[in-house]
Coordinates of C-alpha atoms and ligand atoms in Angstrom, one line a residue:
Chain A
M72 CA -165.8 55.3 3.2
S73 CA -168.7 54.8 1.4
E74 CA -168.6 55.9 -2.0
H75 CA -165.4 55.7 -4.0
F76 CA -164.0 58.3 -6.2
L77 CA -161.2 56.3 -7.7
L78 CA -162.3 53.1 -6.8
R79 CA -165.6 53.1 -8.4
H80 CA -165.9 49.6 -9.7
R81 CA -166.5 48.9 -6.0
D82 CA -169.8 50.4 -6.5
I83 CA -170.4 49.9 -10.1
P84 CA -170.0 46.4 -11.0
G85 CA -169.1 46.4 -15.3
I86 CA -167.8 49.9 -15.3
D87 CA -164.8 48.6 -17.5
R88 CA -167.2 48.6 -20.1
L89 CA -168.3 51.5 -22.3
D90 CA -171.4 51.5 -22.1
V91 CA -171.6 50.7 -18.4
Y92 CA -169.2 53.6 -17.9
R93 CA -171.1 55.8 -20.4
R94 CA -174.3 55.1 -17.9
H95 CA -172.5 56.9 -15.0
G96 CA -171.5 59.7 -16.7
G97 CA -168.7 58.5 -18.2
F98 CA -167.0 60.7 -20.5
E99 CA -169.8 63.9 -20.1
T100 CA -166.6 65.2 -18.0
I101 CA -164.2 65.7 -21.2
K102 CA -166.7 66.5 -23.4
K103 CA -168.2 69.7 -20.7
V104 CA -164.0 70.5 -20.7
L105 CA -163.5 70.7 -24.2
T106 CA -166.6 72.2 -25.5
T107 CA -166.8 74.8 -22.5
M108 CA -163.8 75.3 -21.0
Q109 CA -160.3 76.8 -22.2
P110 CA -157.1 74.9 -21.5
S111 CA -156.0 77.4 -18.9
Q112 CA -159.8 77.3 -17.1
V113 CA -159.0 73.4 -16.7
L114 CA -155.3 74.5 -15.4
N115 CA -156.6 77.0 -13.0
E116 CA -159.6 74.5 -11.8
V117 CA -157.1 71.7 -11.0
K118 CA -154.5 74.5 -9.3
A119 CA -157.1 75.0 -6.9
S120 CA -158.4 71.6 -6.0
G121 CA -155.0 71.3 -4.3
L122 CA -154.8 67.7 -6.2
R123 CA -150.7 66.6 -5.5
G124 CA -149.3 63.8 -7.3
R125 CA -149.8 60.2 -6.3
G126 CA -146.5 58.8 -7.6
G127 CA -144.6 59.6 -4.8
A128 CA -143.2 63.3 -4.6
G129 CA -146.7 64.7 -3.6
F130 CA -145.9 67.9 -6.0
P131 CA -148.9 70.0 -7.2
T132 CA -150.0 68.8 -9.8
G133 CA -151.7 72.3 -11.2
I134 CA -148.8 74.0 -10.5
K135 CA -146.4 71.5 -12.6
W136 CA -148.5 71.9 -15.5
S137 CA -148.3 75.8 -15.1
F138 CA -144.4 74.8 -15.8
L139 CA -144.6 74.2 -19.4
P140 CA -143.5 77.2 -22.0
D141 CA -146.2 78.4 -24.4
N142 CA -143.5 78.9 -27.2
L143 CA -142.5 75.4 -27.4
W144 CA -144.1 72.9 -29.3
P145 CA -145.3 70.2 -29.2
H146 CA -146.3 69.2 -25.6
Y147 CA -146.4 65.8 -24.5
V148 CA -148.1 64.0 -21.3
V149 CA -146.6 60.8 -20.0
C150 CA -148.4 58.8 -17.4
N151 CA -146.3 56.6 -15.2
A152 CA -148.0 53.5 -15.1
D153 CA -144.0 51.8 -14.1
E154 CA -145.7 50.9 -10.5
S155 CA -142.6 49.1 -9.0
E156 CA -142.3 50.3 -5.2
P157 CA -142.7 47.4 -3.4
G158 CA -145.6 47.3 -1.7
T159 CA -147.6 49.3 -4.4
F160 CA -150.3 47.7 -6.5
K161 CA -152.8 50.6 -6.7
D162 CA -152.7 51.7 -10.4
R163 CA -152.9 48.2 -11.7
E164 CA -156.3 47.7 -9.8
I165 CA -157.2 51.1 -11.4
M166 CA -156.4 50.5 -15.1
E167 CA -157.5 46.9 -14.8
S168 CA -161.0 48.0 -12.9
N169 CA -161.5 51.3 -13.7
P170 CA -159.6 52.1 -17.0
F171 CA -161.9 54.6 -18.5
Q172 CA -162.2 57.1 -15.8
F173 CA -158.1 56.8 -16.1
L174 CA -158.0 57.5 -19.6
E175 CA -160.3 60.1 -19.5
G176 CA -158.3 61.9 -16.8
L177 CA -155.2 61.2 -19.1
M178 CA -157.5 63.4 -21.9
I179 CA -158.2 66.5 -19.8
A180 CA -154.7 66.8 -18.6
A181 CA -153.4 66.4 -22.6
Y182 CA -156.1 69.0 -23.2
A183 CA -155.4 71.5 -20.2
V184 CA -151.4 71.4 -21.7
Q185 CA -152.6 71.3 -25.0
A186 CA -150.8 68.0 -25.9
K187 CA -151.9 66.3 -28.9
V188 CA -150.3 62.7 -28.0
A189 CA -149.9 61.5 -24.7
Y190 CA -148.4 57.9 -24.3
V191 CA -149.0 55.5 -21.1
Y192 CA -145.7 54.3 -19.7
L193 CA -146.6 50.8 -17.9
R194 CA -143.9 48.3 -16.3
G195 CA -143.6 45.5 -18.7
E196 CA -144.7 43.2 -16.5
F197 CA -148.2 44.6 -16.9
W198 CA -148.5 43.0 -20.3
Q199 CA -151.9 42.0 -19.9
V200 CA -152.9 45.4 -18.5
A201 CA -151.4 46.5 -21.6
N202 CA -153.3 44.8 -23.6
F203 CA -156.7 45.5 -22.0
L204 CA -155.7 49.2 -22.3
D205 CA -155.2 49.0 -26.0
E206 CA -158.7 47.3 -26.2
K207 CA -160.4 50.1 -24.5
I208 CA -158.3 53.1 -26.6
T209 CA -159.7 51.0 -29.8
E210 CA -163.3 51.3 -28.4
M211 CA -162.7 55.0 -27.7
E212 CA -161.4 55.7 -31.1
A213 CA -164.3 53.8 -32.7
A214 CA -166.8 55.7 -30.4
G215 CA -165.4 58.9 -31.5
L216 CA -163.6 59.8 -28.0
L217 CA -160.5 60.0 -29.2
G218 CA -158.8 61.4 -32.3
D219 CA -159.2 64.4 -34.2
N220 CA -162.1 67.1 -34.0
L221 CA -163.5 65.7 -30.9
F222 CA -167.1 66.7 -29.8
G223 CA -167.0 68.8 -32.6
T224 CA -164.1 70.7 -31.7
Q225 CA -160.6 71.4 -33.1
T226 CA -159.5 69.6 -30.3
S227 CA -157.3 66.5 -31.3
I228 CA -156.1 63.9 -28.7
R229 CA -154.3 60.7 -29.3
L230 CA -153.2 57.9 -26.7
Y231 CA -150.6 55.0 -26.9
T232 CA -149.0 52.8 -24.4
H233 CA -145.8 51.8 -24.2
L234 CA -144.5 48.9 -22.1
G235 CA -141.0 49.0 -20.3
A236 CA -139.2 45.8 -19.4
G237 CA -138.5 45.1 -15.7
A238 CA -136.6 48.0 -14.1
Y239 CA -137.3 49.9 -11.2
I240 CA -135.5 52.9 -11.8
C241 CA -137.7 53.5 -15.0
G242 CA -140.4 55.1 -12.4
E243 CA -138.0 58.1 -12.6
E244 CA -139.4 60.3 -14.5
T245 CA -136.5 61.5 -16.5
A246 CA -135.4 57.6 -16.7
L247 CA -138.8 56.8 -17.9
L248 CA -138.6 59.2 -20.3
E249 CA -135.1 58.3 -21.5
S250 CA -136.6 54.6 -21.7
L251 CA -139.6 55.7 -23.9
E252 CA -137.2 56.9 -26.3
G253 CA -135.2 53.7 -26.9
K254 CA -132.5 54.4 -24.6
L255 CA -131.1 52.6 -21.6
G256 CA -133.3 53.8 -18.2
Q257 CA -130.9 56.0 -16.8
P258 CA -132.0 59.2 -15.0
R259 CA -131.1 62.5 -16.7
L260 CA -129.3 65.4 -14.9
R261 CA -131.5 68.1 -13.8
P262 CA -132.1 70.9 -14.5
P263 CA -133.9 71.2 -17.2
F264 CA -136.7 69.4 -15.8
P265 CA -139.4 67.4 -18.3
A266 CA -141.7 70.4 -17.9
V267 CA -139.0 72.2 -20.6
Y268 CA -137.1 69.4 -21.8
G269 CA -139.0 66.2 -21.5
L270 CA -139.9 63.5 -24.3
Y271 CA -138.1 63.9 -27.5
G272 CA -136.7 67.4 -26.0
K273 CA -140.1 68.8 -25.8
P274 CA -141.9 70.0 -22.7
T275 CA -143.9 67.4 -20.7
V276 CA -145.8 66.5 -18.2
V277 CA -145.6 63.2 -16.1
N278 CA -148.2 62.2 -14.3
N279 CA -149.1 59.0 -11.9
V280 CA -152.1 56.7 -13.0
E281 CA -154.1 57.6 -9.9
T282 CA -153.3 61.4 -10.1
L283 CA -154.8 61.2 -13.7
T284 CA -157.8 59.1 -12.1
N285 CA -158.8 62.2 -9.6
L286 CA -159.1 64.5 -12.8
P287 CA -162.7 63.8 -14.0
P288 CA -164.5 63.9 -10.5
I289 CA -162.4 67.1 -10.1
L290 CA -163.4 69.0 -13.4
E291 CA -167.0 67.4 -13.0
K292 CA -167.9 68.4 -9.2
G293 CA -165.1 70.9 -8.9
A294 CA -162.4 72.1 -6.7
A295 CA -164.6 73.1 -3.8
W296 CA -165.6 69.3 -3.6
Y297 CA -162.8 68.0 -3.6
K298 CA -160.9 70.3 -0.8
S299 CA -163.9 69.5 0.9
L300 CA -162.4 65.8 1.7
G301 CA -158.5 65.1 3.3
T302 CA -157.0 67.9 4.9
E303 CA -156.2 71.4 4.5
K304 CA -152.5 70.7 3.0
S305 CA -153.5 67.4 1.5
P306 CA -156.8 67.6 -0.1
G307 CA -158.6 64.5 -1.4
V308 CA -158.8 60.9 -1.7
K309 CA -156.0 58.6 -1.8
I310 CA -155.7 54.6 -2.3
F311 CA -153.6 53.2 0.9
S312 CA -151.7 50.1 -0.8
L313 CA -152.0 47.7 2.8
S314 CA -149.6 44.6 2.9
G315 CA -147.6 42.6 5.4
N316 CA -148.9 41.1 8.4
V317 CA -152.6 42.0 8.2
Q318 CA -155.4 39.9 7.8
R319 CA -156.8 41.5 4.8
P320 CA -154.2 43.2 2.6
G321 CA -155.8 45.4 -0.2
N322 CA -156.4 48.7 -1.8
Y323 CA -158.3 50.9 0.3
E324 CA -159.7 54.6 -1.1
L325 CA -159.6 57.4 2.2
P326 CA -159.5 60.7 2.5
L327 CA -155.7 61.8 3.1
G328 CA -155.6 62.1 7.0
A329 CA -157.3 58.9 7.7
T330 CA -155.1 57.4 10.7
F331 CA -153.0 54.1 10.5
R332 CA -155.2 52.8 13.1
E333 CA -158.4 53.1 11.0
L334 CA -156.5 51.6 8.2
I335 CA -154.9 48.7 9.6
Y336 CA -157.7 47.6 11.9
T337 CA -160.9 49.1 10.5
H338 CA -160.6 48.3 7.2
G339 CA -157.7 46.1 7.2
G340 CA -158.9 43.5 9.5
G341 CA -156.2 43.9 12.2
L342 CA -153.1 41.9 12.6
A343 CA -153.0 37.8 13.5
E344 CA -154.5 36.9 17.0
G345 CA -152.0 37.7 19.8
R346 CA -150.1 40.1 17.5
K347 CA -148.9 43.7 17.6
V348 CA -147.8 46.4 14.8
K349 CA -143.9 46.2 15.4
A350 CA -143.2 48.9 12.5
I351 CA -144.3 50.6 9.3
L352 CA -143.1 51.4 5.9
P353 CA -145.8 53.9 4.9
A354 CA -144.1 54.6 1.6
G355 CA -142.9 51.3 0.5
A356 CA -139.3 50.0 0.4
S357 CA -138.3 53.3 0.2
S358 CA -139.7 54.5 3.6
S359 CA -138.1 55.3 7.0
I360 CA -139.3 52.9 9.1
V361 CA -141.9 53.8 11.5
S362 CA -141.1 52.4 14.9
V363 CA -144.3 51.6 16.9
D364 CA -143.2 51.6 20.2
D365 CA -146.0 53.4 21.3
D366 CA -149.2 52.8 20.3
K367 CA -150.3 56.3 20.1
V368 CA -148.3 56.1 16.8
L369 CA -151.0 54.3 15.0
D370 CA -153.3 57.6 15.3
T371 CA -150.8 59.3 13.1
P372 CA -153.1 60.9 10.3
M373 CA -151.9 59.5 6.9
D374 CA -151.3 62.7 5.0
Y375 CA -147.7 64.4 3.5
E376 CA -147.1 66.4 6.6
S377 CA -147.9 64.2 9.7
V378 CA -145.9 61.5 8.3
A379 CA -143.2 63.5 7.9
A380 CA -143.7 64.7 11.3
I381 CA -143.3 61.4 12.5
G382 CA -139.7 61.1 10.4
S383 CA -140.8 59.4 7.2
Q384 CA -142.8 59.7 4.0
L385 CA -146.4 59.1 3.0
G386 CA -144.8 58.7 -0.9
S387 CA -147.3 56.8 -2.5
A388 CA -148.9 55.3 0.0
S389 CA -147.9 51.5 -0.1
V390 CA -148.2 50.8 3.7
I391 CA -146.1 47.7 4.8
V392 CA -147.1 46.4 7.7
C393 CA -144.8 44.1 10.3
D394 CA -145.9 42.1 13.5
D395 CA -143.7 41.4 16.2
T396 CA -142.4 38.7 14.9
V397 CA -140.3 40.5 12.3
N398 CA -136.7 41.1 12.5
M399 CA -135.5 44.3 11.3
A400 CA -132.0 43.1 10.3
W401 CA -134.1 40.9 8.2
L402 CA -136.4 43.2 6.8
V403 CA -133.1 46.0 5.7
E404 CA -131.8 43.1 4.1
K405 CA -134.8 42.6 1.6
T406 CA -134.9 46.3 1.1
V407 CA -131.1 46.6 0.9
N408 CA -131.2 43.8 -2.0
F409 CA -133.9 45.4 -3.6
F410 CA -131.9 48.3 -4.5
K411 CA -128.8 47.2 -5.5
H412 CA -130.7 44.9 -8.4
E413 CA -132.5 48.0 -9.4
S414 CA -129.6 50.5 -9.2
C415 CA -129.1 51.9 -12.8
G416 CA -125.3 52.0 -12.1
K417 CA -124.8 55.2 -13.4
C418 CA -123.2 57.0 -10.4
T419 CA -120.6 55.6 -8.3
P420 CA -122.0 55.9 -4.6
C421 CA -125.4 54.5 -5.5
R422 CA -124.0 51.4 -7.5
E423 CA -120.9 50.5 -5.0
G424 CA -122.8 51.7 -2.4
T425 CA -126.0 49.3 -2.5
F426 CA -123.4 46.4 -3.7
W427 CA -122.1 46.8 -0.4
M428 CA -125.0 47.4 1.8
N429 CA -126.3 44.4 0.5
R430 CA -123.5 42.0 1.3
I431 CA -122.7 43.2 4.7
A432 CA -126.7 43.2 5.2
G433 CA -126.5 39.7 4.2
R434 CA -123.9 38.7 6.2
I435 CA -125.8 40.2 9.5
S436 CA -128.8 38.9 8.6
S437 CA -127.9 35.3 7.9
G438 CA -125.5 35.2 11.3
K439 CA -122.4 35.3 10.1
G440 CA -121.7 39.2 10.5
T441 CA -119.9 40.7 13.7
S442 CA -121.1 43.7 15.8
A443 CA -118.3 45.6 13.5
D444 CA -120.8 45.0 10.5
I445 CA -123.4 47.1 11.8
D446 CA -121.2 50.1 12.1
L447 CA -119.5 49.7 9.0
L448 CA -123.1 49.0 7.2
E449 CA -124.1 52.3 9.0
D450 CA -121.1 54.2 7.8
V451 CA -121.7 53.0 4.0
A452 CA -125.2 54.3 4.0
R453 CA -124.1 57.5 5.9
Q454 CA -121.4 57.8 2.4
I455 CA -124.2 57.3 -0.2
A456 CA -126.4 59.8 1.4
G457 CA -126.9 63.2 -0.3
K458 CA -124.0 61.9 -3.0
C459 CA -126.8 60.5 -5.8
L460 CA -127.8 61.7 -9.0
C461 CA -131.3 60.6 -8.6
A462 CA -133.8 59.7 -5.5
L463 CA -133.2 55.8 -5.8
G464 CA -129.9 56.0 -4.4
E465 CA -131.2 57.9 -1.5
F466 CA -134.3 55.5 -0.6
S467 CA -131.5 52.9 -0.6
V468 CA -130.5 54.2 2.7
M469 CA -133.8 55.0 4.4
A470 CA -134.6 51.7 5.7
V471 CA -130.7 50.9 6.8
Q472 CA -130.2 54.2 8.8
T473 CA -134.1 54.3 10.9
G474 CA -133.5 50.4 11.1
I475 CA -130.2 50.4 12.8
A476 CA -131.1 53.8 15.2
Q477 CA -134.4 52.6 15.9
F478 CA -133.8 48.9 16.3
R479 CA -130.5 48.2 17.0
S480 CA -130.9 45.1 19.3
D481 CA -132.6 43.6 16.3
F482 CA -129.3 43.6 14.5
E483 CA -127.5 42.6 17.8
E484 CA -129.4 39.9 18.1
K485 CA -128.5 38.5 14.6
V486 CA -125.0 38.7 15.3
H487 CA -124.7 37.1 18.4
S488 CA -126.6 34.2 17.2
H489 CA -123.6 33.6 15.7
T490 CA -121.4 33.9 18.4
T491 CA -123.5 31.6 20.5
E492 CA -123.3 29.0 17.7
R493 CA -119.7 28.7 17.8
V494 CA -118.8 28.9 21.1
Chain B
M291 CA -133.2 40.4 -45.8
N292 CA -135.0 41.7 -42.5
Q293 CA -136.6 38.6 -41.0
L294 CA -138.2 40.1 -38.4
L295 CA -140.0 43.0 -40.6
N296 CA -140.9 39.6 -42.8
H297 CA -142.4 37.5 -40.6
Y298 CA -144.4 40.4 -38.7
S299 CA -144.5 43.1 -41.3
A300 CA -148.1 44.1 -39.9
E301 CA -146.8 44.1 -36.2
V302 CA -143.9 46.1 -36.9
Q303 CA -145.7 48.7 -39.0
R304 CA -148.4 49.3 -36.2
I305 CA -145.3 49.5 -33.6
L306 CA -143.7 52.0 -35.1
A307 CA -147.2 54.5 -36.0
K308 CA -146.9 54.8 -32.4
Y309 CA -143.9 57.0 -32.1
P310 CA -143.0 60.4 -34.3
P311 CA -140.9 59.0 -37.5
E312 CA -138.2 61.3 -36.6
Y313 CA -137.8 58.9 -33.4
K314 CA -137.9 55.5 -34.4
R315 CA -135.5 54.3 -31.7
S316 CA -138.5 54.7 -29.3
A317 CA -139.9 51.6 -31.5
V318 CA -136.9 49.3 -30.0
M319 CA -138.6 48.2 -26.9
P320 CA -142.0 46.9 -28.4
L321 CA -139.6 45.3 -31.3
L322 CA -137.3 43.2 -28.6
Y323 CA -140.9 42.0 -27.1
L324 CA -141.7 40.6 -30.9
A325 CA -138.5 39.3 -31.7
Q326 CA -138.8 37.3 -28.3
R327 CA -142.0 36.0 -28.7
A328 CA -140.9 32.7 -30.6
E329 CA -137.9 31.6 -28.8
G330 CA -138.3 33.0 -25.4
Y331 CA -134.7 35.0 -25.6
V332 CA -133.7 37.6 -28.5
A333 CA -131.2 35.7 -31.0
K334 CA -128.2 37.4 -32.5
Q335 CA -129.9 37.9 -36.3
A336 CA -132.9 39.5 -34.0
L337 CA -130.6 42.1 -32.8
E338 CA -129.4 42.9 -36.4
D339 CA -132.9 43.1 -37.7
I340 CA -134.0 45.5 -35.0
A341 CA -130.8 47.7 -35.3
E342 CA -131.7 48.0 -39.1
I343 CA -135.6 49.1 -38.6
V344 CA -134.7 51.5 -36.1
E345 CA -131.6 52.9 -37.5
I346 CA -129.3 52.3 -34.5
S347 CA -126.1 50.2 -33.9
T348 CA -126.3 46.4 -33.0
T349 CA -124.2 47.4 -30.1
E350 CA -127.0 50.1 -28.7
V351 CA -130.0 47.1 -29.1
S352 CA -127.9 44.9 -27.2
S353 CA -127.2 47.2 -24.6
I354 CA -130.7 47.6 -24.1
V355 CA -131.2 43.6 -23.5
G356 CA -128.8 43.8 -21.1
F357 CA -130.2 46.8 -19.1
Y358 CA -133.8 45.3 -18.7
T359 CA -134.7 41.7 -16.9
L360 CA -137.6 40.6 -19.2
Y361 CA -135.1 40.3 -22.1
Y362 CA -133.1 37.4 -22.5
D363 CA -130.2 36.8 -24.4
Q364 CA -130.2 33.0 -23.6
P365 CA -132.4 30.3 -23.9
A366 CA -134.2 29.0 -20.7
G367 CA -137.3 26.3 -20.0
R368 CA -140.1 27.6 -22.4
Y369 CA -142.1 29.0 -19.2
R370 CA -140.5 31.4 -17.1
I371 CA -141.9 30.9 -13.2
Q372 CA -141.0 33.9 -11.7
V373 CA -141.7 34.1 -7.8
C374 CA -141.6 37.9 -6.0
T375 CA -139.7 37.1 -3.0
D376 CA -139.6 41.0 -2.2
L377 CA -140.4 42.3 1.3
P378 CA -144.4 42.4 1.5
C379 CA -144.5 39.2 -0.2
A380 CA -142.1 37.9 1.8
L381 CA -143.7 38.6 5.0
R382 CA -146.5 36.5 3.7
G383 CA -144.4 33.7 2.8
A384 CA -142.9 34.1 -0.3
D385 CA -139.3 32.7 0.5
R386 CA -141.0 29.5 1.9
F387 CA -143.4 29.1 -0.8
L388 CA -139.8 29.4 -3.5
H389 CA -138.1 27.1 -1.6
E390 CA -140.9 24.3 -1.1
L391 CA -141.5 24.4 -4.9
C392 CA -138.2 24.1 -5.9
E393 CA -137.8 20.9 -3.3
R394 CA -140.7 19.5 -4.6
L395 CA -139.5 19.9 -8.2
G396 CA -135.8 18.7 -7.2
I397 CA -134.3 21.8 -9.2
E398 CA -132.1 24.8 -7.3
E399 CA -133.7 28.2 -7.9
G400 CA -132.6 29.4 -11.1
A401 CA -132.4 25.8 -12.7
T402 CA -134.8 24.2 -15.6
T403 CA -136.8 21.2 -15.1
P404 CA -135.6 18.3 -16.6
D405 CA -138.2 18.1 -19.7
G406 CA -136.9 22.0 -20.3
L407 CA -140.3 23.2 -19.8
F408 CA -140.1 25.3 -16.7
T409 CA -137.4 27.8 -15.1
V410 CA -137.9 28.8 -11.7
E411 CA -136.4 32.1 -10.5
A412 CA -136.9 34.9 -8.0
V413 CA -138.0 38.4 -8.8
K414 CA -138.9 41.8 -7.4
C415 CA -142.2 43.0 -6.6
L416 CA -144.8 42.3 -9.2
A417 CA -147.7 44.9 -7.8
A418 CA -149.5 41.9 -6.1
C419 CA -148.3 41.9 -2.7
H420 CA -151.7 41.4 -0.9
R421 CA -152.1 38.3 -3.1
A422 CA -148.7 36.6 -2.2
P423 CA -147.3 34.2 -2.6
M424 CA -147.5 34.4 -6.3
F425 CA -145.6 34.7 -9.4
Q426 CA -145.9 35.9 -12.9
V427 CA -145.1 33.3 -15.8
Q428 CA -143.1 34.5 -18.8
G429 CA -143.7 32.5 -22.0
D430 CA -145.4 32.3 -25.4
G431 CA -145.2 35.9 -25.9
D432 CA -147.4 36.5 -22.7
I433 CA -146.8 37.5 -18.8
A434 CA -149.5 36.3 -16.9
Y435 CA -149.9 36.3 -12.7
H436 CA -150.6 33.6 -10.7
E437 CA -151.9 34.9 -7.6
D438 CA -153.1 33.7 -3.9
Q439 CA -150.7 30.4 -4.9
T440 CA -149.6 27.3 -2.8
V441 CA -147.2 24.7 -3.8
E442 CA -150.0 22.2 -4.6
L443 CA -151.9 24.5 -6.6
T444 CA -148.7 25.8 -8.8
L445 CA -147.9 22.3 -9.3
A446 CA -151.4 21.2 -10.4
W447 CA -151.0 24.2 -13.0
M448 CA -147.3 22.8 -14.3
D449 CA -149.1 19.3 -14.5
E450 CA -151.9 20.9 -16.7
V451 CA -149.2 22.9 -19.0
R452 CA -147.2 19.2 -19.3
A453 CA -150.2 18.0 -20.8
R454 CA -151.1 20.5 -23.1
V455 CA -147.6 20.5 -24.3
A456 CA -147.5 16.9 -24.9
Q457 CA -150.8 17.3 -26.9
E458 CA -149.9 19.7 -29.1
K459 CA -146.4 17.7 -30.0
E460 CA -148.9 14.7 -30.5
A461 CA -150.8 16.7 -32.8
K462 CA -147.7 17.7 -34.7
Ligands
LIG15 C1 -136.5 55.4 -8.1 C2 -137.9 56.1 -8.3 C3 -139.0 55.3 -9.0 C4 -140.2 56.2 -9.4 N1 -141.3 55.0 -9.4 C5 -142.1 55.5 -9.5 C6 -143.3 55.0 -10.1 O1 -143.4 53.8 -10.4 N2 -144.6 55.7 -10.6 C7 -145.1 56.7 -10.2 O2 -146.1 57.4 -10.4 N3 -143.8 57.7 -9.8 C8 -142.7 57.0 -9.7 N4 -141.5 58.1 -9.3 C9 -141.9 59.5 -9.3 C10 -141.5 60.4 -10.6 O3 -140.6 60.9 -10.8 C11 -142.9 60.9 -10.7 O4 -142.5 62.0 -9.6 C12 -144.3 60.8 -10.7 O5 -143.9 60.0 -11.6 C13 -144.6 62.3 -11.0 O6 -146.3 61.9 -11.0 P1 -147.4 62.9 -10.2 O7 -146.8 64.1 -10.0 O8 -148.2 62.3 -10.4 O9 -146.8 62.1 -8.7 C14 -140.5 57.4 -9.0 C15 -139.3 58.1 -8.6 C16 -138.1 57.3 -8.3 C17 -137.1 58.6 -7.5
LIG16 S1 -128.9 57.3 -7.6 FE1 -128.6 55.0 -8.2 S2 -130.2 54.6 -9.5 FE2 -130.0 57.0 -9.7 S3 -128.8 57.5 -11.0 FE3 -127.4 57.0 -9.9 S4 -126.9 55.2 -9.9 FE4 -128.8 55.1 -11.2
LIG17 S1 -144.0 42.3 -2.8 FE1 -144.8 40.6 -4.1 S2 -145.9 41.6 -5.5 FE2 -145.2 43.7 -4.3

């Protein structure tokens, strides 16, 4: 793609500085929004743009905002900057390099739902990013871009950062809210949803960093422009975090619907000499594994519907590429170990299930397992699926089930390496 | 007497100001970072100080320390070198990197160097998968990323830190 709408720092060096950002039209959009538009008009424009949440679930942003009741106050906006899915590193680049566009987007969201306060919840490891954002927020306050009576209107908006402390589950929106309230990061029972009962029990919008960063260009150029990018059901641009066995891993901003082939070969520089793609995890460690047994799979467009149609998920578009040297039993041990480590322990199927899957997968991967262990692993996964309080438990079985179903011989190989050793 | 409040009074106030006065409890996590800054772990006294400031029980504060991985209730090396060995990094040689680093340092994973300066541990994804092998360093109240690493680069950096710490000691 020639022009970047999200990773604008790649076209405009120094855009992380307030003067440079303003020289390139920065904060003109929030000014237009605050001085000439009603909150409901902003909401309708975002609805019309078809923007879908970039945090993983792909829920339409404007529709989510419209769920907030207008008889319960105050409203809050909370930005999800927890970015902890293995393979995801896009929000970090946005915040580090194009921070003002993100913060302007957060202000637009706050105005649309008439929130006076918004929090940015960052994973604890983003300590330096949080300090950096705090500096930017201070600069905005000094320039009259945050605070009371913005641009001569009645509108007040205040932004605050808040650091988590190392827990993947805090990316799940209700666990995030618990954590922000100073409690253990464990998911809440739903309903009620955050739109009605969110932060401090008040109506709350939770949106991802990238989702919010889309707002300034949408409000500047209009919904029709946005819909001209991407596909009909997945409009707009997306940042794909490409990692694993490729020559040039990194973030690539492409229209939704670009193919795996374009991402991996045109942008990612392909694989090492003589290697081919064996499997792809399009949504990080939480993905169903896509087997690239047929080269045509690489022509699948990366939009929410097309990736679902090949039995996987686009999620936050953290595309992990595995070449033909990777054994899938080894991979499954990695993902299962992650989920065992990150299970919050609130419900039994997930807590116990990930513990056992980790044991069994570890046994298989280290060559100490038997054929019966493969069935056992599948069995434990089956007992977790559909029985968990939150999606983490469901995520934990994705790679296990699709891995064994499509690459059973990789597991057999590990198991037999042990039998041959013993003989 | 509340030592944390005494010691960091301005910072405590700045933290509390972020949240509605009736929801002080939200300040517990930032306050734990503050308490951990000097010694690299949360001492027992600090748990009580924080509990008093945000008006919850000491047990509740301590359960938060237990739940989140970036808080510690035990001292370790002054710098925690936390190497990501999650799937995307592992596909780019992170396990081998960690193994070799430990071997060169002559310590087991999770252990501390004899001079008490560095603890080396494996951790989960740090959102830097495109720059593996990588690690973060937690220490002196900061968390810094070290990306695109080799064992040689890391050892050289550790030498620099050792030299700096030795100088600090002399200066005292
Ligand atoms: C286990 C788990 C982890 C999640 N981690 C994140 C995350 O790190 N960042 C994020 O934006 N959303 C994450 N989500 C999705 C959020 O719950 C929520 O859907 C999202 O923040 C909504 O924002 P969006 O509509 O703008 O995408 C996670 C969900 C689950 C179940
Ligand atoms: S599914 Fe796992 S992470 Fe989610 S609430 Fe249950 S134990 Fe916690
Ligand atoms: S897997 Fe290591 S930083 Fe993401």
